[in-house]
Structures are given as C-alpha cells and as structure tokens.
Amino acid sequence: MPVTRASKYKASSPDVIVISDDDADERPEPCSHLVELRAMKVELKVLRKELKQKQAGSSRVTPQAPVDNGHASLLAKKQEITMLKQQLSTTQTRAENLTRTLEHEKINHRTSVHKLKQSICEVQAESDAIVNAKKELLVSNTSLKKSVDRLRAENAVLKSEVERLKARMAKESSMENKAFGDLEDLICCDVCQETIWHPYLIVECGHTACLTCLTDWFTSTQRAHNPLSCPKCRTAVHEPPIQNFALKDVVRGVVKVVNLSSASNANGNAALESPPRKGVLGPFFRFIGV
C-alpha cells in the first residue's frame, strides 16, 4: 500500500521518508490543484522543520563519543540531510510548477469567463431581438387580420353587388331580347316573313309588303285573270303601291343594332333605294298603268 502525502511522515522507518508517486501521470482537475498545492506547502513546511532539526542535531555532536561511531552517525545525518534537501527541492519544484499551472489555468479561466460573458451578451441580444421581432410580428399579424376582415367584408359586399348586377343584366337582357324580337317582327314582310329591305305600302288597305312579294302576287293574280288585291286582306288595289321610305330607314337602323344580315336583299335593286325621279315609271306600272 503506497504512502500518501498525508501519511508519509508516519512511516515505520524514522530515517526514510517515502513520497507517493501513484498519481504522477494523472491530470487532476483545476479544483484539485489547489488542494495539492496546499498539501505541498504543508509538506515543505514540515521538510524545512525537519531539515533544521537535523542540521541542529549534527552541529551538537558530543566530542566524548568514539570516533568511528561519531563519524558514522555524522555521515548518516549528512546523508539524511542531503536526502531531505533533495526532497525539499523536488517538492518545491513541483510546488512551483503547480503554481505556474494554476496561474495559467487562472488566466485561461478568466479568458473563458470573459468569452462566456460575451456569449451571454450576444445570446441576450439575440433573445431581445427575437422578442422584439415577435412583438412586431404580433402587431403585423393583428394589422393583417384586420385587413383580411375588412377585405372579406368588402368582398361580401362586392359579391352581393355582382349578384345584383347579374340579375339586373339578365332581366335587361331578357327585355332586350323581347324588344329585339318585337322589332324583328316589325321589320319583317307580312308575306314572306323575311327582313323587308324594300317596303311598299298598299294605299287602299295600308298593309306593307316587300317588292318581291308584291310583284310575285300581282303576277300570279294577273295570270289568273283576277283583279289585283292585297295579298294579306284581299282588298282591291286600284293604285300602284308606293315605297315606304320611313319604314326602310327604320329597318336599316334596327339591322345595325341587332346585326341582322341579308346580303341578297340589302344589295338589291339600287334604283329603289331612293324615290323615283319624275318621269320614271315605277315597278308596278305594268300591272297598274297610271
């Protein structure tokens, strides 16, 4: 069992002091260095005290002692003093090394503490920045929520307005289609039901038909040797039908609006687009001479 520093001065041999070296290769923790340094200081104090006692004992050698025994005792004491000096020097060197190690560790500890404080300050700054960012996000989120609620309300109002406008447009479209249907009925020939591009009015009854229908009707009536009459109400016709320019203008105006197309009739006899000049025979002269 090795002798530790605390018990080495209680060894069995009074002349030999054994210094334990069982933990020489170990690296103690920083807190154990202080304990070891205190133990070394106590050890140095004890070694110095023993060295002084040995030196004092060697100087008080009695002259009456035999020469050989005195020489041997003096030699032993010198050897013991030399050993104590060596142990004292070794212990003092170890104490100095340990002191330097502790100073170095103290400097490193201060540096670590300084860096740790800097890290704590940086972390605290980052934490404060995160807290401020959270507050800003909370304010922004509240503002965005209000904006979303406002936009939703506006969207609901707009949807309601769109539905109202759609219903209105559907109603107006229905009315417009009905009106266009009525207009188309008004601008159609009573006989062929086509757009009446060249309307002619029968003076006797007031009915109107297109030039083609009246010409075909009068031709078939004349071939049957029947008197001329209105193709709709059979009223006798004695006067040649006259061109209804007012209705023709209405037809062309309505066609522009409803976008009707009847190229064959629209590009019909160009001579009938305007009233016949004086002295020019009308289209019904061959049926009713005037």
Coordinates of C-alpha atoms in Angstrom, one line a residue:
M1 CA 0.0 0.0 0.0
P2 CA 1.6 3.3 -1.1
V3 CA 2.2 6.0 1.4
T4 CA 0.3 9.2 0.6
R5 CA 1.4 12.8 1.4
A6 CA -0.9 13.0 4.4
S7 CA 0.6 9.8 6.0
K8 CA 4.2 9.7 4.7
Y9 CA 5.6 11.3 7.9
K10 CA 4.1 8.5 9.9
A11 CA 6.1 5.8 8.0
S12 CA 7.7 2.9 10.0
S13 CA 11.2 4.0 9.2
P14 CA 12.2 7.2 11.1
D15 CA 15.0 7.9 8.7
V16 CA 13.4 7.3 5.3
I17 CA 10.5 9.5 4.0
V18 CA 8.6 7.9 1.1
I19 CA 6.9 10.2 -1.3
S20 CA 4.0 8.7 -3.1
D21 CA 4.1 8.9 -6.9
D22 CA 0.9 6.9 -7.6
D23 CA -0.9 9.8 -9.3
A24 CA 2.1 11.4 -11.1
D25 CA 0.7 10.6 -14.5
E26 CA -2.8 11.8 -13.7
R27 CA -4.0 15.2 -14.6
P28 CA -6.0 16.5 -11.7
E29 CA -8.9 18.8 -12.1
P30 CA -8.4 22.5 -11.6
C31 CA -10.1 22.3 -8.2
S32 CA -7.7 19.5 -7.1
H33 CA -4.7 21.6 -7.9
L34 CA -5.5 23.9 -5.0
V35 CA -5.7 21.0 -2.6
E36 CA -2.5 19.6 -3.9
L37 CA -0.7 23.0 -3.6
R38 CA -1.9 23.4 0.0
A39 CA -0.6 19.9 0.8
M40 CA 2.8 20.7 -0.8
K41 CA 3.0 23.9 1.2
V42 CA 2.4 21.9 4.4
E43 CA 4.9 19.3 3.2
L44 CA 7.6 22.0 2.5
K45 CA 7.0 23.4 5.9
V46 CA 7.5 20.0 7.6
L47 CA 10.6 19.3 5.5
R48 CA 12.1 22.6 6.3
K49 CA 11.4 22.0 10.0
E50 CA 13.0 18.5 9.9
L51 CA 16.0 19.9 7.9
K52 CA 16.6 22.5 10.6
Q53 CA 16.3 19.9 13.3
K54 CA 18.8 17.6 11.5
Q55 CA 21.2 20.4 10.9
A56 CA 21.0 21.5 14.6
G57 CA 21.5 17.9 15.8
S58 CA 24.5 17.4 13.6
S59 CA 26.1 20.5 15.0
R60 CA 25.7 19.3 18.5
V61 CA 27.8 16.1 18.2
T62 CA 29.5 15.2 21.6
P63 CA 33.3 15.1 21.5
Q64 CA 33.4 12.2 24.0
A65 CA 31.8 9.8 21.5
P66 CA 34.0 7.2 19.8
V67 CA 35.5 8.4 16.5
D68 CA 34.1 5.6 14.4
N69 CA 30.6 5.8 15.8
G70 CA 30.6 9.6 15.6
H71 CA 31.8 9.5 12.0
A72 CA 29.2 7.0 11.0
S73 CA 26.4 8.9 12.8
L74 CA 27.6 12.2 11.2
L75 CA 27.7 10.6 7.8
A76 CA 24.2 9.2 8.3
K77 CA 22.9 12.5 9.3
K78 CA 24.6 14.2 6.3
Q79 CA 23.0 11.7 4.0
E80 CA 19.7 12.2 5.7
I81 CA 20.1 16.0 5.4
T82 CA 21.1 15.6 1.7
M83 CA 18.0 13.4 1.1
L84 CA 15.8 15.9 2.9
K85 CA 17.3 18.7 0.8
Q86 CA 16.6 16.8 -2.4
Q87 CA 13.1 16.0 -1.2
L88 CA 12.6 19.7 -0.3
S89 CA 14.0 20.8 -3.7
T90 CA 11.8 18.3 -5.6
T91 CA 8.7 19.3 -3.6
Q92 CA 9.5 23.0 -4.0
T93 CA 10.0 22.5 -7.8
R94 CA 6.7 20.6 -8.0
A95 CA 5.0 23.3 -6.0
E96 CA 6.4 26.0 -8.3
N97 CA 5.3 24.0 -11.4
L98 CA 1.9 23.6 -9.9
T99 CA 1.7 27.3 -9.0
R100 CA 2.6 28.1 -12.7
T101 CA -0.1 25.6 -13.8
L102 CA -2.6 27.2 -11.5
E103 CA -1.7 30.7 -12.8
H104 CA -2.0 29.5 -16.4
E105 CA -5.4 27.9 -15.6
K106 CA -6.4 31.0 -13.8
I107 CA -5.7 33.1 -16.9
N108 CA -7.5 30.6 -19.1
H109 CA -10.4 30.6 -16.7
R110 CA -10.6 34.4 -16.8
T111 CA -10.4 34.3 -20.6
S112 CA -13.2 31.6 -20.6
V113 CA -15.3 33.7 -18.3
H114 CA -14.8 36.8 -20.5
K115 CA -15.7 34.8 -23.6
L116 CA -18.7 33.3 -21.7
K117 CA -19.8 36.8 -20.7
Q118 CA -19.5 37.9 -24.3
S119 CA -21.5 34.9 -25.5
I120 CA -24.1 35.6 -22.8
C121 CA -24.4 39.2 -24.0
E122 CA -24.7 38.1 -27.6
V123 CA -27.3 35.5 -26.7
Q124 CA -29.2 38.1 -24.7
A125 CA -29.1 40.5 -27.6
E126 CA -30.4 37.8 -29.9
S127 CA -33.1 36.9 -27.4
D128 CA -34.1 40.6 -27.2
A129 CA -34.1 40.8 -31.0
I130 CA -36.3 37.7 -31.1
V131 CA -38.7 39.1 -28.5
N132 CA -38.9 42.4 -30.5
A133 CA -39.4 40.5 -33.7
K134 CA -42.2 38.5 -32.1
K135 CA -43.8 41.8 -30.9
E136 CA -43.6 43.3 -34.4
L137 CA -45.0 40.1 -35.9
L138 CA -47.8 40.2 -33.4
V139 CA -48.6 43.8 -34.3
S140 CA -48.3 43.0 -38.0
N141 CA -50.4 39.9 -37.6
T142 CA -53.1 41.9 -35.8
S143 CA -53.0 44.5 -38.6
L144 CA -53.1 41.9 -41.3
K145 CA -56.0 40.2 -39.5
K146 CA -57.9 43.5 -39.5
S147 CA -57.1 44.0 -43.2
V148 CA -58.3 40.5 -44.0
D149 CA -61.5 41.0 -42.1
R150 CA -62.0 44.3 -43.9
L151 CA -61.3 42.7 -47.3
R152 CA -63.6 39.9 -46.6
A153 CA -66.4 42.4 -45.7
E154 CA -65.7 44.3 -48.9
N155 CA -65.6 41.0 -50.9
A156 CA -69.0 40.1 -49.5
V157 CA -70.4 43.5 -50.5
L158 CA -68.9 43.1 -54.0
K159 CA -70.3 39.6 -54.3
S160 CA -73.7 40.9 -53.4
E161 CA -73.3 43.8 -55.9
V162 CA -72.2 41.4 -58.6
E163 CA -75.2 39.1 -58.0
R164 CA -77.5 42.1 -58.1
L165 CA -75.9 43.3 -61.4
K166 CA -76.1 39.8 -62.8
A167 CA -79.8 39.7 -62.0
R168 CA -80.3 43.1 -63.5
M169 CA -78.3 42.2 -66.6
A170 CA -80.3 39.0 -67.0
K171 CA -83.6 41.0 -66.7
E172 CA -82.4 43.7 -69.1
S173 CA -81.1 41.0 -71.5
S174 CA -84.5 39.3 -71.4
M175 CA -86.2 42.6 -72.0
E176 CA -83.8 43.5 -74.8
N177 CA -84.3 40.1 -76.5
K178 CA -88.0 40.6 -76.3
A179 CA -87.7 44.1 -77.7
F180 CA -85.4 42.9 -80.5
G181 CA -87.9 40.1 -81.2
D182 CA -90.7 42.7 -81.5
L183 CA -88.5 44.9 -83.7
E184 CA -87.7 41.9 -85.9
D185 CA -91.4 41.2 -86.2
L186 CA -92.0 44.8 -87.2
I187 CA -89.3 44.9 -89.9
C188 CA -90.3 41.6 -91.5
C189 CA -92.5 41.3 -94.5
D190 CA -96.1 40.1 -93.7
V191 CA -96.0 37.7 -96.7
C192 CA -92.5 36.0 -96.7
Q193 CA -91.5 36.9 -93.1
E194 CA -88.1 38.0 -94.2
T195 CA -86.4 41.3 -93.5
I196 CA -88.3 43.9 -95.5
W197 CA -85.4 45.8 -97.2
H198 CA -87.7 47.4 -99.8
P199 CA -91.1 48.0 -98.2
Y200 CA -94.1 49.1 -100.3
L201 CA -97.4 50.4 -98.9
I202 CA -100.8 49.5 -100.4
V203 CA -102.8 52.7 -100.4
E204 CA -106.2 51.1 -100.2
C205 CA -105.7 49.0 -97.0
G206 CA -102.5 50.3 -95.5
H207 CA -100.7 46.9 -95.4
T208 CA -97.0 46.8 -96.3
A209 CA -95.1 44.0 -98.2
C210 CA -91.7 43.7 -99.8
L211 CA -91.2 44.5 -103.5
T212 CA -90.6 40.8 -104.4
C213 CA -93.7 39.5 -102.7
L214 CA -96.0 42.2 -104.2
T215 CA -94.5 41.6 -107.7
D216 CA -95.0 37.8 -107.4
W217 CA -98.5 38.2 -106.1
F218 CA -99.6 40.7 -108.7
T219 CA -98.1 38.5 -111.5
S220 CA -99.9 35.3 -110.3
T221 CA -103.2 37.3 -109.9
Q222 CA -102.9 38.8 -113.4
R223 CA -102.2 35.3 -114.9
A224 CA -105.3 34.0 -113.2
H225 CA -107.3 36.9 -114.8
N226 CA -108.3 38.1 -111.3
P227 CA -108.5 41.7 -110.2
L228 CA -105.5 42.9 -108.2
S229 CA -105.8 42.7 -104.5
C230 CA -103.8 43.0 -101.2
P231 CA -102.0 39.7 -100.6
K232 CA -102.9 39.8 -96.9
C233 CA -106.5 41.1 -96.7
R234 CA -107.6 40.8 -100.4
T235 CA -108.7 44.4 -100.6
A236 CA -109.0 45.5 -104.2
V237 CA -106.0 47.5 -105.4
H238 CA -106.5 50.3 -107.9
E239 CA -103.5 52.5 -107.2
P240 CA -99.9 51.3 -107.5
P241 CA -98.2 50.7 -104.1
I242 CA -95.8 53.4 -103.0
Q243 CA -92.4 52.9 -101.5
N244 CA -92.3 53.4 -97.7
F245 CA -89.0 55.2 -97.1
A246 CA -89.7 55.9 -93.5
L247 CA -90.1 52.1 -92.8
K248 CA -87.0 51.4 -94.9
D249 CA -84.9 53.8 -92.7
V250 CA -86.3 52.1 -89.6
V251 CA -85.3 48.7 -91.0
R252 CA -81.8 49.7 -91.7
G253 CA -81.4 51.4 -88.3
V254 CA -82.7 48.3 -86.5
V255 CA -80.5 46.0 -88.6
K256 CA -77.4 48.0 -87.5
V257 CA -78.4 47.4 -83.8
V258 CA -79.4 43.8 -83.9
N259 CA -76.8 43.0 -86.5
L260 CA -79.1 41.2 -88.9
S261 CA -77.6 40.0 -92.2
S262 CA -79.4 39.6 -95.5
A263 CA -76.9 40.4 -98.2
S264 CA -79.1 39.4 -101.1
N265 CA -81.9 41.8 -100.1
A266 CA -79.6 44.5 -98.7
N267 CA -77.8 44.7 -102.1
G268 CA -81.0 44.5 -104.1
N269 CA -82.1 46.9 -106.8
A270 CA -80.2 50.1 -106.1
A271 CA -82.7 52.2 -108.1
L272 CA -85.3 51.6 -105.4
E273 CA -83.1 53.0 -102.6
S274 CA -84.4 56.5 -103.3
P275 CA -87.8 57.9 -104.6
P276 CA -88.2 57.5 -108.4
R277 CA -87.4 60.6 -110.3
K278 CA -90.2 62.4 -112.1
G279 CA -91.0 60.8 -115.4
V280 CA -89.5 57.4 -114.4
L281 CA -92.0 54.6 -114.4
G282 CA -92.5 52.7 -111.1
P283 CA -92.1 48.9 -110.6
F284 CA -95.9 48.3 -110.8
F285 CA -96.5 50.3 -114.0
R286 CA -97.0 47.1 -115.9
F287 CA -99.8 46.0 -113.5
I288 CA -101.5 49.3 -112.9
G289 CA -100.9 51.9 -115.5
V290 CA -101.2 55.5 -114.2

